[in-house]
Short mmCIF file of C-alpha atoms in Angstrom, two decimals:
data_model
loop_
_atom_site.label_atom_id
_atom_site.label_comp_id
_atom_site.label_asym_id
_atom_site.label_seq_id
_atom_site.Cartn_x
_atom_site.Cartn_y
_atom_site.Cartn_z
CA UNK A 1 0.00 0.00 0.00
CA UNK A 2 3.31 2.14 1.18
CA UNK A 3 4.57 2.14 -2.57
CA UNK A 4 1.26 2.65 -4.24
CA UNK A 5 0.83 5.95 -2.39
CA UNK A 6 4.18 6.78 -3.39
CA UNK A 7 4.10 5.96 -6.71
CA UNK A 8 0.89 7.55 -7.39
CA UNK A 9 2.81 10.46 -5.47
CA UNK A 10 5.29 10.54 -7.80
CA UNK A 11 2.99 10.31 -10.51
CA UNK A 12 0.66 13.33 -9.63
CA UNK A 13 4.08 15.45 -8.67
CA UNK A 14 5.01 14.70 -12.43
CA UNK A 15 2.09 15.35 -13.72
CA UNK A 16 1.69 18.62 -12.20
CA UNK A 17 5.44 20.30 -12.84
CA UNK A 18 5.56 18.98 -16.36
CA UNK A 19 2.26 20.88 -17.59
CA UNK A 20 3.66 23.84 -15.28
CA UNK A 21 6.71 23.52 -16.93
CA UNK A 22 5.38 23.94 -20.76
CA UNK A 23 4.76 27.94 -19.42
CA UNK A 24 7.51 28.61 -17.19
CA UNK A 25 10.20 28.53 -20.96
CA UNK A 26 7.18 30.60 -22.74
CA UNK A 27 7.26 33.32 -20.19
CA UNK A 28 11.27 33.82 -20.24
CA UNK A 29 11.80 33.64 -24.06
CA UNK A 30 8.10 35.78 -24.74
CA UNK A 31 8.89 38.46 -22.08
CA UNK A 32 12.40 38.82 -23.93
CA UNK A 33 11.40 39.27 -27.05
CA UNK A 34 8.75 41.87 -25.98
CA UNK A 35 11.05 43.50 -24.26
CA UNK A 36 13.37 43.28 -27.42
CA UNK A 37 10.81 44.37 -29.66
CA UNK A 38 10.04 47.58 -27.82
CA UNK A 39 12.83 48.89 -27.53
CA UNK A 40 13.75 48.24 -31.30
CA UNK A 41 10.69 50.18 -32.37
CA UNK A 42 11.70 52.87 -29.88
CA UNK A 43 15.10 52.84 -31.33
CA UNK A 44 13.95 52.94 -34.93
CA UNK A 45 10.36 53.93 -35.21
CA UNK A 46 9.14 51.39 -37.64
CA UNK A 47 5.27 50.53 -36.99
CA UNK A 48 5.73 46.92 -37.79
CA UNK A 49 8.16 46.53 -34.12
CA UNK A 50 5.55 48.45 -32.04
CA UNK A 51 2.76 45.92 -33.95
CA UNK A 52 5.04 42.93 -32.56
CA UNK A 53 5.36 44.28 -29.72
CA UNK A 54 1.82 44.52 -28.66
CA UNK A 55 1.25 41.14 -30.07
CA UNK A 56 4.29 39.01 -28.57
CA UNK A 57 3.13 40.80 -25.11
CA UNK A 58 -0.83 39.71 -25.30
CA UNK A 59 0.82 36.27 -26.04
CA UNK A 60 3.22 36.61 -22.93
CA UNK A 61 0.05 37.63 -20.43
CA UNK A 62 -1.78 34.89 -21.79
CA UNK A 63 1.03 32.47 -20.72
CA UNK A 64 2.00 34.21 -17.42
CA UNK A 65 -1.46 33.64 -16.47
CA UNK A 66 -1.56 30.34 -16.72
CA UNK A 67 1.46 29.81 -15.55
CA UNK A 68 0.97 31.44 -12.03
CA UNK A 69 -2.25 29.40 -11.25
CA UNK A 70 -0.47 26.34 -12.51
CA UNK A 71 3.09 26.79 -10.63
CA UNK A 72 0.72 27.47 -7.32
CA UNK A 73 -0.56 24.17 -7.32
CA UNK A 74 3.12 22.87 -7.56
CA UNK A 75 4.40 24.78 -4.46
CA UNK A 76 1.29 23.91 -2.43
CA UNK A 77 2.05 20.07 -3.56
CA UNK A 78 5.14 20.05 -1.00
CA UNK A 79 3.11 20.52 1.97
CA UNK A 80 0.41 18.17 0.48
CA UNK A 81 2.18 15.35 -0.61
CA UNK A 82 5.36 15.90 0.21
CA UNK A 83 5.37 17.44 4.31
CA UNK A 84 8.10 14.72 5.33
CA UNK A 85 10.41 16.18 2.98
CA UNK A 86 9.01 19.85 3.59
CA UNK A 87 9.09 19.35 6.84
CA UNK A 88 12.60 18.33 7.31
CA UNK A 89 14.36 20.66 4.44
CA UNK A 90 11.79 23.66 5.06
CA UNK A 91 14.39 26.29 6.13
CA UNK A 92 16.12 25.34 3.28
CA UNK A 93 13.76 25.11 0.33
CA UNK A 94 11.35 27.34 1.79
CA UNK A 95 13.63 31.04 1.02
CA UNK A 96 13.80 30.17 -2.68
CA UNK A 97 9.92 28.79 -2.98
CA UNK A 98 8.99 32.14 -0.81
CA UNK A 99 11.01 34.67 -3.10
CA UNK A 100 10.21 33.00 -6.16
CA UNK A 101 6.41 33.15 -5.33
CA UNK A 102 7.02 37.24 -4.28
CA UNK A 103 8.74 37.61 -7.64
CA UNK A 104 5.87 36.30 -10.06
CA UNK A 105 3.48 37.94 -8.10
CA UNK A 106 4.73 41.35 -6.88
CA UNK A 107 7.34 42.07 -9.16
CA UNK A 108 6.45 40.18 -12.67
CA UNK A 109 2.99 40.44 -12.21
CA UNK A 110 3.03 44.31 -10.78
CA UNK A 111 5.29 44.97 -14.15
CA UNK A 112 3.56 43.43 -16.54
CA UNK A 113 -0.11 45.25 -15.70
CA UNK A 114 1.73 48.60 -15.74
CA UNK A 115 3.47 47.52 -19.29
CA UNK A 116 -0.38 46.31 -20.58
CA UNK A 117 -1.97 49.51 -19.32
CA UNK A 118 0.72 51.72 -19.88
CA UNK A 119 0.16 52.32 -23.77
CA UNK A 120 -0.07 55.56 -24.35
CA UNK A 121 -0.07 57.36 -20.48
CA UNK A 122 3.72 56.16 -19.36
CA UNK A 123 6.54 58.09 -20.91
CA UNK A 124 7.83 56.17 -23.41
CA UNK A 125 11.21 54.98 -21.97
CA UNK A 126 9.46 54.66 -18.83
CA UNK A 127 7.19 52.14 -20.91
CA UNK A 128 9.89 50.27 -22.09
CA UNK A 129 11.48 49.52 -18.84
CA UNK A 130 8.81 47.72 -17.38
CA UNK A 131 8.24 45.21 -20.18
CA UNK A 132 12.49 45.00 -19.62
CA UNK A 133 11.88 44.82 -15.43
CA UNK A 134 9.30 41.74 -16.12
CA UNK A 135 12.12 40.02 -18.46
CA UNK A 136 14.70 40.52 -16.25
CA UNK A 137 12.12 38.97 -13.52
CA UNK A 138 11.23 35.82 -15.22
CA UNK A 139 15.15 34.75 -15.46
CA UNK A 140 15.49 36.15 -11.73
CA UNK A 141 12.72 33.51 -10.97
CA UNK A 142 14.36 31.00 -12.98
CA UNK A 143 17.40 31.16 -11.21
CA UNK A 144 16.39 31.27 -7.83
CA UNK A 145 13.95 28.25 -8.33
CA UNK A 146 16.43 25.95 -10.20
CA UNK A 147 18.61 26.96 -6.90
CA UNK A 148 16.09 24.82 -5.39
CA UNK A 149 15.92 21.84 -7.46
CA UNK A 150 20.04 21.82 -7.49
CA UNK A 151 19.89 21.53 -3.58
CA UNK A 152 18.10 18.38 -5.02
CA UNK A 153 20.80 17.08 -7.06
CA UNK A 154 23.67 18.09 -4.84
CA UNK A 155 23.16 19.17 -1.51
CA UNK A 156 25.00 22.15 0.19
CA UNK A 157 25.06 24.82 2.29
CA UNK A 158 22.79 23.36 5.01
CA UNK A 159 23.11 21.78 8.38
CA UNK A 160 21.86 19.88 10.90
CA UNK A 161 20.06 21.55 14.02
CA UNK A 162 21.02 19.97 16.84
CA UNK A 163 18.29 21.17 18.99
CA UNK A 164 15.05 20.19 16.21
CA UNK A 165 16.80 17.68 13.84
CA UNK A 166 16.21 19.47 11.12
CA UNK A 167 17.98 21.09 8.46
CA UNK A 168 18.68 24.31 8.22
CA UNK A 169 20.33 27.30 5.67
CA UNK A 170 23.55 28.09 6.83
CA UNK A 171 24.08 30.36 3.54
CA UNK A 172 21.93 31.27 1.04
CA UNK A 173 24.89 32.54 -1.25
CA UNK A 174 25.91 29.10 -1.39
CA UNK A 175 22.49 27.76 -2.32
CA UNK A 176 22.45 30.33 -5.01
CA UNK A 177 25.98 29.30 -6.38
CA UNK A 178 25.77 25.28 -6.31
CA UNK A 179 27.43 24.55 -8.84
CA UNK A 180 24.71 22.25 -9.95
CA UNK A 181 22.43 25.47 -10.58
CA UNK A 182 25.42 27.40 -12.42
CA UNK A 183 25.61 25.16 -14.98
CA UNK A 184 22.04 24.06 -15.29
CA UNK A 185 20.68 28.14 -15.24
CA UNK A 186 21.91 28.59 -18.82
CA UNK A 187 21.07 25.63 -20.23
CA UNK A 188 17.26 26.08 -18.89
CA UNK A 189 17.76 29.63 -20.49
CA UNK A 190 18.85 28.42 -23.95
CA UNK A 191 16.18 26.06 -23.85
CA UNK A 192 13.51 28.49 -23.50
CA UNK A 193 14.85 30.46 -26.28
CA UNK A 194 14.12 27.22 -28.40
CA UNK A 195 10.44 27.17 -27.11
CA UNK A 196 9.47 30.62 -27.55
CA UNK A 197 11.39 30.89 -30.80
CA UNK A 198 9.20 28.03 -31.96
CA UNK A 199 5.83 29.05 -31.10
CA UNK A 200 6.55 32.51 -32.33
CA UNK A 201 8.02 30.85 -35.81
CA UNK A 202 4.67 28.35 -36.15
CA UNK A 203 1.78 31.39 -35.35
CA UNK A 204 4.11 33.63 -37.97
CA UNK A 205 4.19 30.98 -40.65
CA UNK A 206 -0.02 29.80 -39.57
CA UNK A 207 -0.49 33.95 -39.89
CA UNK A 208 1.95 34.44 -43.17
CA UNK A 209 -0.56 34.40 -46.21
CA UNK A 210 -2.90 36.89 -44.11
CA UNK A 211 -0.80 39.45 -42.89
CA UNK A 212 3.16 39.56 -44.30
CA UNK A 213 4.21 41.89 -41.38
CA UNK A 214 4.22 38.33 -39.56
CA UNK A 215 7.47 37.54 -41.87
CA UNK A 216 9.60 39.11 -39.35
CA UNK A 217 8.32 37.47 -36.80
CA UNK A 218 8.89 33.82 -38.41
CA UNK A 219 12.33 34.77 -38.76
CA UNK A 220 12.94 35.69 -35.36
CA UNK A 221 11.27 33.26 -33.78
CA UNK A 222 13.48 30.49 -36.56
CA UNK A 223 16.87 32.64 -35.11
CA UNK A 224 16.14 32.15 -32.11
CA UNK A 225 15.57 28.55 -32.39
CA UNK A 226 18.84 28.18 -33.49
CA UNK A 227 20.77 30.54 -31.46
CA UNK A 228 18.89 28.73 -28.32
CA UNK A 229 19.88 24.67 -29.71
CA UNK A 230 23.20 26.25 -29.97
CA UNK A 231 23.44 27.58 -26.85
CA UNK A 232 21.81 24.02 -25.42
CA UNK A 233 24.26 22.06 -26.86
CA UNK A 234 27.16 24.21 -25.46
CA UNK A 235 25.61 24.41 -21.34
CA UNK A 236 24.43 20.80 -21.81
CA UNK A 237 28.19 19.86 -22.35
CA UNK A 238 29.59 21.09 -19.43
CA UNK A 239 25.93 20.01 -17.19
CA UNK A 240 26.46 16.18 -18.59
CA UNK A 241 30.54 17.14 -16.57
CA UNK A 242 29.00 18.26 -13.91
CA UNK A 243 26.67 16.07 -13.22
CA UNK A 244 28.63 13.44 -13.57
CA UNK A 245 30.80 14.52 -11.07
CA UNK A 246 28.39 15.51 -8.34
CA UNK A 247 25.77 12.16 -9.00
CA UNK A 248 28.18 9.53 -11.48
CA UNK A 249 25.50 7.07 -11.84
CA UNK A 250 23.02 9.40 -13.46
CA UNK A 251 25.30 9.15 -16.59
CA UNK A 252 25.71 5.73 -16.40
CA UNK A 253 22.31 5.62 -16.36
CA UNK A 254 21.59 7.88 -19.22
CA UNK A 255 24.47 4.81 -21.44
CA UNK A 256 23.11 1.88 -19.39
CA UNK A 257 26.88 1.43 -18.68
CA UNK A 258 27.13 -1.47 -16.52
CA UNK A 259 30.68 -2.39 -16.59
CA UNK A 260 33.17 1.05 -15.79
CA UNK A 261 35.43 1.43 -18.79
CA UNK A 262 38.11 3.53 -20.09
CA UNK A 263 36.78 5.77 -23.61
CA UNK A 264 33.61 4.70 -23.01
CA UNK A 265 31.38 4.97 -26.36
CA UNK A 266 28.25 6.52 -27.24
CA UNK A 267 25.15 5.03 -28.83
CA UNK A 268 23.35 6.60 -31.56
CA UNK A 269 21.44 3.64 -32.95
CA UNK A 270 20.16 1.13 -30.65
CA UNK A 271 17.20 -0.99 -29.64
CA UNK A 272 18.60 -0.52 -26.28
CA UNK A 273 17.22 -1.26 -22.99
CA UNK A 274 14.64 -3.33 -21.88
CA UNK A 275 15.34 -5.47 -25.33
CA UNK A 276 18.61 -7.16 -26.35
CA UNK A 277 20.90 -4.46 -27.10
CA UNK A 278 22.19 -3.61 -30.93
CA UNK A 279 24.13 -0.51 -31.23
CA UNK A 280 25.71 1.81 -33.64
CA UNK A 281 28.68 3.38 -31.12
CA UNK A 282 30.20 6.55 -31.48
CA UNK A 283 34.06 5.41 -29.68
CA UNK A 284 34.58 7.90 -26.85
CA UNK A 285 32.15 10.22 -27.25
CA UNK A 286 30.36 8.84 -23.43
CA UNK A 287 33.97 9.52 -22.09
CA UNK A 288 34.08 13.37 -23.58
CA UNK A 289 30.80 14.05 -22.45
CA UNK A 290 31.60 12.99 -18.88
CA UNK A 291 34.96 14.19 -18.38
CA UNK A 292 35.71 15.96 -21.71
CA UNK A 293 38.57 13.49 -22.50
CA UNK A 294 38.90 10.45 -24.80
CA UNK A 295 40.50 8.32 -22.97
CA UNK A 296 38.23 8.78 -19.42
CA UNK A 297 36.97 6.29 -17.00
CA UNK A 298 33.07 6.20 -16.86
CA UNK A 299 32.23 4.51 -13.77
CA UNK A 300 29.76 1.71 -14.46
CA UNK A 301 26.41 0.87 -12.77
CA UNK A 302 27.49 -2.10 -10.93
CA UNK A 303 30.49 -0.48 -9.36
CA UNK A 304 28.35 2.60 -8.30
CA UNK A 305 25.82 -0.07 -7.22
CA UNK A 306 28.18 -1.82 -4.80
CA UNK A 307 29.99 1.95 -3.50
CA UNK A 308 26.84 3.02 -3.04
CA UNK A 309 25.59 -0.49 -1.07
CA UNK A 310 28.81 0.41 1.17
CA UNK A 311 28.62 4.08 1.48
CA UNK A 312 24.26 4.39 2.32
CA UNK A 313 23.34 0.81 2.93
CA UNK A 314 21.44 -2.73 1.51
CA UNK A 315 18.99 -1.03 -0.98
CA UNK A 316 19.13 -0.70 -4.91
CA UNK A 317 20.49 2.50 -6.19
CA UNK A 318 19.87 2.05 -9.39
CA UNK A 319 17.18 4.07 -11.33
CA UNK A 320 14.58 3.12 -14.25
CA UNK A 321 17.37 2.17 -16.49
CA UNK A 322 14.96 2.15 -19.93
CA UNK A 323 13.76 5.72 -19.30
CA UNK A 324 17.05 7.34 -18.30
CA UNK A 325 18.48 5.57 -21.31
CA UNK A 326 15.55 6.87 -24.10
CA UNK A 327 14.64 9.97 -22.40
CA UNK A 328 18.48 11.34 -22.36
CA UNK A 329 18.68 10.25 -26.28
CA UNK A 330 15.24 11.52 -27.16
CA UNK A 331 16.04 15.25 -25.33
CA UNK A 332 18.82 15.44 -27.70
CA UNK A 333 17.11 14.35 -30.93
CA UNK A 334 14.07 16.44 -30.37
CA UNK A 335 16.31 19.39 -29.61
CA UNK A 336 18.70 18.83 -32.60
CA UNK A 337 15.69 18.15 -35.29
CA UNK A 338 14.20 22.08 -34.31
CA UNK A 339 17.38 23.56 -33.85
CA UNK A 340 17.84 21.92 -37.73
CA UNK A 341 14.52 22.90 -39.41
CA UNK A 342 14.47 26.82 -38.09
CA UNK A 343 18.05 26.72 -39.97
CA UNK A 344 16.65 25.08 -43.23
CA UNK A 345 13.41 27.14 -42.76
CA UNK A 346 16.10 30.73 -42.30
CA UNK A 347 18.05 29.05 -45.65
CA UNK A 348 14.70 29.24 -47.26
CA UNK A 349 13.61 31.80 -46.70
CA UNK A 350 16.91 34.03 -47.06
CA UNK A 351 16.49 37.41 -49.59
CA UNK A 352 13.00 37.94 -49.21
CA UNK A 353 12.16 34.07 -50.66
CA UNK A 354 9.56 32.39 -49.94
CA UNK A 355 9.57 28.56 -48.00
CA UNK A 356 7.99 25.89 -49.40
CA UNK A 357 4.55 24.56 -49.14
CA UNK A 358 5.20 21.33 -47.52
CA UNK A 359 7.53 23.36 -45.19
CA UNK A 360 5.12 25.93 -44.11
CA UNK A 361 2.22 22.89 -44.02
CA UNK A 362 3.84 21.39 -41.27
CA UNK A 363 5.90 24.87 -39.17
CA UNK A 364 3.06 25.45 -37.34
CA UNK A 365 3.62 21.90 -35.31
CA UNK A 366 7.21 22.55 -34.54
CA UNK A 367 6.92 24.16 -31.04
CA UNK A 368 6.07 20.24 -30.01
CA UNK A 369 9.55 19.50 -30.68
CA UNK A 370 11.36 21.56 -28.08
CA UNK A 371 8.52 21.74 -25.36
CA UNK A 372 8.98 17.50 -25.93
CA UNK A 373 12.70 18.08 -25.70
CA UNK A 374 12.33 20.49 -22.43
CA UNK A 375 9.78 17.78 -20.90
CA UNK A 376 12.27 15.19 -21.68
CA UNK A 377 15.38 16.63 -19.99
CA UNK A 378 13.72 17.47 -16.49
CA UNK A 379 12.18 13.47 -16.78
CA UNK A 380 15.83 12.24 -16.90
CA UNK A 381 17.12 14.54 -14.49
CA UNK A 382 14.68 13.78 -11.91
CA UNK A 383 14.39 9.98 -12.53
CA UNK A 384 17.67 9.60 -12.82
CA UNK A 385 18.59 10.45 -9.10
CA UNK A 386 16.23 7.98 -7.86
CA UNK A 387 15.68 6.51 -5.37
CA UNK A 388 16.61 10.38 -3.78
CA UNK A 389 14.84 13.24 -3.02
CA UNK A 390 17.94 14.81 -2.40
CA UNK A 391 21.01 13.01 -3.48
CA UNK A 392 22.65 11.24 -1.13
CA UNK A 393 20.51 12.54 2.78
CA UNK A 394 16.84 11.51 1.75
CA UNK A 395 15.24 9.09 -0.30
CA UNK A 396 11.67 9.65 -2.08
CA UNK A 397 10.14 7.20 0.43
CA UNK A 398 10.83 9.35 3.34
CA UNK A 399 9.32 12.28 1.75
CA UNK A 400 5.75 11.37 1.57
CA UNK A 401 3.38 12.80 3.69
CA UNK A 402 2.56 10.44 6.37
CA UNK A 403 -1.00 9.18 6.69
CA UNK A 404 -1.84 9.85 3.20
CA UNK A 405 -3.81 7.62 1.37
CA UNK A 406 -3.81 6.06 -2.25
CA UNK A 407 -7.70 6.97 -2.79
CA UNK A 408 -6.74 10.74 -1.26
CA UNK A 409 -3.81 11.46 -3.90
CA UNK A 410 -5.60 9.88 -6.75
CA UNK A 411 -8.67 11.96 -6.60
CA UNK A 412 -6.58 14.79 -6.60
CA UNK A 413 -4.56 13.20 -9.09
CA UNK A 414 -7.95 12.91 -11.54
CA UNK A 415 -9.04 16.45 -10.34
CA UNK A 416 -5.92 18.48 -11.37
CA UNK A 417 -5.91 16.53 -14.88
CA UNK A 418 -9.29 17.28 -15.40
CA UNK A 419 -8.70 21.48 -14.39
CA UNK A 420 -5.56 20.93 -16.48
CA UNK A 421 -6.88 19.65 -19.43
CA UNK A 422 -9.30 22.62 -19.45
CA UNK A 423 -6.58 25.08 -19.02
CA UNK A 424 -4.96 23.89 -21.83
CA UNK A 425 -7.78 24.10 -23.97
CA UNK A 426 -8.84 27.67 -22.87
CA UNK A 427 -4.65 28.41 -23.18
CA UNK A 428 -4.88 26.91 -26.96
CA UNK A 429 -7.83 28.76 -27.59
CA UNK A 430 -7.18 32.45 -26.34
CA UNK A 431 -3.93 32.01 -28.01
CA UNK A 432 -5.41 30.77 -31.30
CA UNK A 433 -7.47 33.63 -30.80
CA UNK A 434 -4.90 36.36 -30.52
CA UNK A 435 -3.22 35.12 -33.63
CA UNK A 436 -6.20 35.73 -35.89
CA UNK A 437 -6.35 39.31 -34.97
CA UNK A 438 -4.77 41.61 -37.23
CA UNK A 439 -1.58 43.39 -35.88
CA UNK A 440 -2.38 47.07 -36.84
CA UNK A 441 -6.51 46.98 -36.22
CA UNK A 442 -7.92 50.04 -37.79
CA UNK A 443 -8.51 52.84 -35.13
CA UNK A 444 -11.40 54.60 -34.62
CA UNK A 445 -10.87 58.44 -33.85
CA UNK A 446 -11.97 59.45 -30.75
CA UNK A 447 -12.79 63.18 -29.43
CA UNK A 448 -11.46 62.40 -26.06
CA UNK A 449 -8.47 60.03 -27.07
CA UNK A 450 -5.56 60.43 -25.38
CA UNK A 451 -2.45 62.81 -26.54
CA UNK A 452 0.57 60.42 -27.07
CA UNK A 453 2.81 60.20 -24.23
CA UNK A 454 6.37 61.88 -24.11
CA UNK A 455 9.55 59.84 -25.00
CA UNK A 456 11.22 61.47 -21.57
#
């Protein structure tokens, strides 16, 4: 009964941060490009930058919405589901959870209403710089949160009380600087690029034939694709070093590496785990991604097994083999296939040409790729450090909130899939709806309208 709670724990935990998780890369990348776009058009006063402007942002506040009511429900799940864990790490976890929450709601949120209603009674400049204050917000946010999840992955700066057993923050510039979250901040960065570049590039292309001010926008959104897989492949190469240095077995995992070996290969091809195992190797390539050298020793599964055994106690250490294995390989192929068609869609499309049909038939699908590649990376990281909550002090099982029941968590389980799956309906429609509307609606003139604000 113990592991059916937990796994349907798990589950609902999963459930809930991955469909938070689809808004949180949205909000970075569209509040970016807002902020971009303003302050091109204030820079050059073309009408077609103010137009983008106005649109990219009633995109962002669509997203931010949703993904404020959504990332509540994920905070409030570690006091349901998780107290044990809450309770223990609280004055650790909580600062990050607390100012995180303070910055979507009194700085983003504060920012973004002035930037909506601002049009035409803020200065100009003044304008600008809180569409720029809400950007700079959303990666604030980022950072401190994935703070939280590296305390996850490699513990630090805490301590035991003495007096209540439990741990406690003995420096929060330490939690801030793990070196878990400096490596894993950009990388969560360049990955949002690749999300909002793609739904920008597929409602550009979906809006093309109607309005050909959206050209601009397709190209952006197709750059910044492939400045963001760029910039993924780079911080994901030094993450895969660091986290093999701080939890070994999660790479091991992610080769289902058994046996430690010197230049330990790569496979590209491969039925792979659970079946009987054909592979096309790359030689060394594990090895460089690991410890950047050729010739490196990757630790294998059964020595980490046994260390582990020693170090922690009887217990398997081991996590799902088969979904650190495809989930590690499919992140990268997802990523690499959108990073690839924004570059053949730019090569297109180069000199005022236009893409082809079959090309522009399908665009308006590609944001699946790099939300599925984004999904796909947090799955392996957090399944890949089980069985711990936090590697190496706590395991998942010790987590749970005591007394809860399996018939409790799945109701709640079926309830926030059911609110969820309505979100995303009402998300997919409002934003379906934005996109038909034109970019420069014809204005009415008004007696009492409003003088244009000053640029000062």
């Amino acid at each position: 009964m113990l592991m059916d709670v937990l796994d349907l724990t798990r589950l609902q935990f999963a459930v809930v941060t991955i469909y938070h998780y689809f808004f949180v890369p949205l909000s970075i990348s569209l509040a970016a490009v807002a902020a971009g776009l303003e302050i091109a058009w204030l820079r050059t006063r073309r009408e077609r930058y103010l137009d983008l402007t106005k649109f990219v942002g009633k995109l962002l506040i669509v997203t931010f919405a949703v993904g404020v009511v959504t990332g509540l429900v994920q905070e409030f799940q570690f006091g349901m589901g998780w107290s044990a864990f809450a309770k223990f790490y609280g004055d650790v976890f909580g600062p990050t959870l607390a100012i995180e929450g303070m910055l979507a709601f009194f700085l983003e949120a504060t920012f973004l209403a002035l930037w909506y209603f601002g049009w035409d009674r803020l200065p100009r400049l003044l304008h600008a710089a809180t569409i720029v204050i809400v950007s700079l917000g959303t990666v604030l946010s980022a950072f401190i949160i994935l703070a939280a999840n590296s305390f996850m992955q490699n513990p630090i700066a805490y301590a035991l009380d003495p007096t209540t057993g439990r741990a406690r923050l003995t420096s929060f510039h330490e939690l801030l600087l793990n070196k878990v979250n400096l490596a894993a901040f950009p990388h969560t960065l360049a990955g949002a690029a690749m999300v909002g570049g793609a739904l920008l590039l597929a409602i550009a292309v979906w809006r093309l034939a109607a309005e050909p001010a959206h050209r601009t926008l397709a190209r952006l959104g197709a750059w910044l694709m492939v400045a963001g897989g760029a910039m993924t492949a780079l911080t994901g190469d030094h993450l895969g070093k660091v986290i093999t240095e701080v939890q070994p077995m999660k790479m091991a995992a992610a080769e289902a590496l058994y046996e430690t070996t010197k230049g330990a290969p790569f496979s590209i091809v491969t039925t792979g785990p659970p079946f009987p195992s054909f592979s096309l190797d790359i030689p060394w390539l594990l090895s460089i991604l690991a410890k950047g050298s050729p010739g490196a020793t990757v630790q294998g599964l059964d020595d980490l097994q046994a260390q582990y055994a020693a170090q922690y106690g009887p217990g398997s250490y081991i996590p799902m083999i088969p979904v650190a294995f495809w989930t590690f390989r499919l992140m990268i192929g997802a990523g690499m296939l959108a990073a690839a068609i924004a570059a053949y869609y730019l090569w297109r499309t180069r000199k005022n040409r236009d893409a082809p049909t079959w090309l522009t038939r399908w665009l308006p699908l590609i944001p699946v790729l790099p939300a599925a590649a984004n999904t796909l990376g947090w799955i392996f990281t957090e399944t890949a450090r089980q069985p711990w909550i936090a590697f190496g002090i706590s395991k998942v099982a010790d987590g749970i909130s005591p007394g809860l029941t399996s018939g409790e968590v799945l109701a709640s389980l079926i309830g926030f899939t059911v609110v969820y799956g309505v979100l995303a309906v009402a998300w997919f429609r409002v934003i379906r709806h934005v996109s038909r509307q034109p970019l420069h609606p014809a204005e009415t003139p008004s007696e009492d309208s409003a003088e244009p604000a000053p640029v000062y």
